[in-house]
Amino acid sequence: KISETLIITEFSGGQDVPRPAISCEKIARQAENSNFRSVMIDKDPSSAFRTLLQQDADVLLVTGSFFLLNPLLGQIEKVVKLS
């Protein structure tokens, strides 16, 4: 088990081949059937990342596409030294 908490977010921006993303609400509904103690939706990726940093956990995991991670790189670099 990696986490008891799931923070769901989304990104907006252009892609080479635009495809609709799965909605946060649909992911949250699926997560309700799993072992998460808490499922949160924060549609602003920067805000979701700040919420993640406030979690009392030994491991913090960010997953998603490069389209999501790219705007967060500045915030991530402030917390973790990327080599």
GROMACS .gro file of C-alpha atoms in nm:
model
   83
    1LYS     CA    1   0.000   0.000   0.000
    2ILE     CA    2   0.151   0.330  -0.109
    3SER     CA    3  -0.101   0.577   0.031
    4GLU     CA    4  -0.430   0.615   0.213
    5THR     CA    5  -0.497   0.948   0.042
    6LEU     CA    6  -0.560   1.019  -0.326
    7ILE     CA    7  -0.556   1.374  -0.462
    8ILE     CA    8  -0.701   1.392  -0.812
    9THR     CA    9  -0.631   1.686  -1.041
   10GLU     CA   10  -0.639   1.773  -1.408
   11PHE     CA   11  -0.445   1.979  -1.656
   12SER     CA   12  -0.541   2.203  -1.941
   13GLY     CA   13  -0.337   2.288  -2.241
   14GLY     CA   14  -0.276   2.197  -2.596
   15GLN     CA   15  -0.165   1.862  -2.718
   16ASP     CA   16  -0.056   1.746  -3.061
   17VAL     CA   17  -0.365   1.527  -3.083
   18PRO     CA   18  -0.626   1.660  -2.841
   19ARG     CA   19  -0.808   1.387  -2.652
   20PRO     CA   20  -1.051   1.439  -2.370
   21ALA     CA   21  -0.915   1.341  -2.031
   22ILE     CA   22  -1.106   1.121  -1.790
   23SER     CA   23  -1.292   1.348  -1.551
   24CYS     CA   24  -1.176   1.389  -1.193
   25GLU     CA   25  -1.520   1.285  -1.077
   26LYS     CA   26  -1.506   0.957  -1.272
   27ILE     CA   27  -1.165   0.873  -1.123
   28ALA     CA   28  -1.298   0.959  -0.775
   29ARG     CA   29  -1.595   0.727  -0.822
   30GLN     CA   30  -1.358   0.444  -0.918
   31ALA     CA   31  -1.134   0.523  -0.621
   32GLU     CA   32  -1.429   0.490  -0.382
   33ASN     CA   33  -1.414   0.115  -0.448
   34SER     CA   34  -1.049   0.093  -0.345
   35ASN     CA   35  -0.868   0.115  -0.014
   36PHE     CA   36  -0.817   0.492   0.000
   37ARG     CA   37  -0.915   0.651   0.330
   38SER     CA   38  -0.951   0.990   0.166
   39VAL     CA   39  -1.020   1.092  -0.196
   40MET     CA   40  -0.992   1.463  -0.280
   41ILE     CA   41  -1.051   1.651  -0.603
   42ASP     CA   42  -0.857   1.970  -0.666
   43LYS     CA   43  -0.876   2.073  -1.029
   44ASP     CA   44  -0.584   2.316  -0.993
   45PRO     CA   45  -0.257   2.116  -1.023
   46SER     CA   46  -0.052   2.373  -0.826
   47SER     CA   47  -0.301   2.370  -0.543
   48ALA     CA   48  -0.319   1.990  -0.550
   49PHE     CA   49   0.062   1.974  -0.524
   50ARG     CA   50   0.059   2.211  -0.225
   51THR     CA   51  -0.204   1.988  -0.061
   52LEU     CA   52   0.018   1.686  -0.127
   53LEU     CA   53   0.310   1.855   0.047
   54GLN     CA   54   0.096   1.906   0.358
   55GLN     CA   55   0.029   1.532   0.391
   56ASP     CA   56   0.186   1.354   0.688
   57ALA     CA   57   0.340   1.063   0.498
   58ASP     CA   58   0.683   0.911   0.447
   59VAL     CA   59   0.628   0.883   0.071
   60LEU     CA   60   0.463   1.142  -0.154
   61LEU     CA   61   0.388   1.027  -0.509
   62VAL     CA   62   0.301   1.239  -0.810
   63THR     CA   63   0.190   1.055  -1.121
   64GLY     CA   64   0.048   1.173  -1.448
   65SER     CA   65   0.145   1.272  -1.796
   66PHE     CA   66   0.422   1.514  -1.888
   67PHE     CA   67   0.143   1.758  -1.974
   68LEU     CA   68   0.051   1.760  -1.605
   69LEU     CA   69   0.403   1.751  -1.464
   70ASN     CA   70   0.554   2.022  -1.684
   71PRO     CA   71   0.377   2.317  -1.517
   72LEU     CA   72   0.465   2.172  -1.174
   73LEU     CA   73   0.840   2.138  -1.234
   74GLY     CA   74   0.921   2.471  -1.069
   75GLN     CA   75   0.734   2.372  -0.755
   76ILE     CA   76   0.887   2.023  -0.753
   77GLU     CA   77   1.239   2.162  -0.792
   78LYS     CA   78   1.187   2.379  -0.483
   79VAL     CA   79   1.113   2.067  -0.278
   80VAL     CA   80   1.335   1.801  -0.436
   81LYS     CA   81   1.676   1.836  -0.594
   82LEU     CA   82   1.636   1.699  -0.946
   83SER     CA   83   1.954   1.584  -1.113
   0.00000   0.00000   0.00000
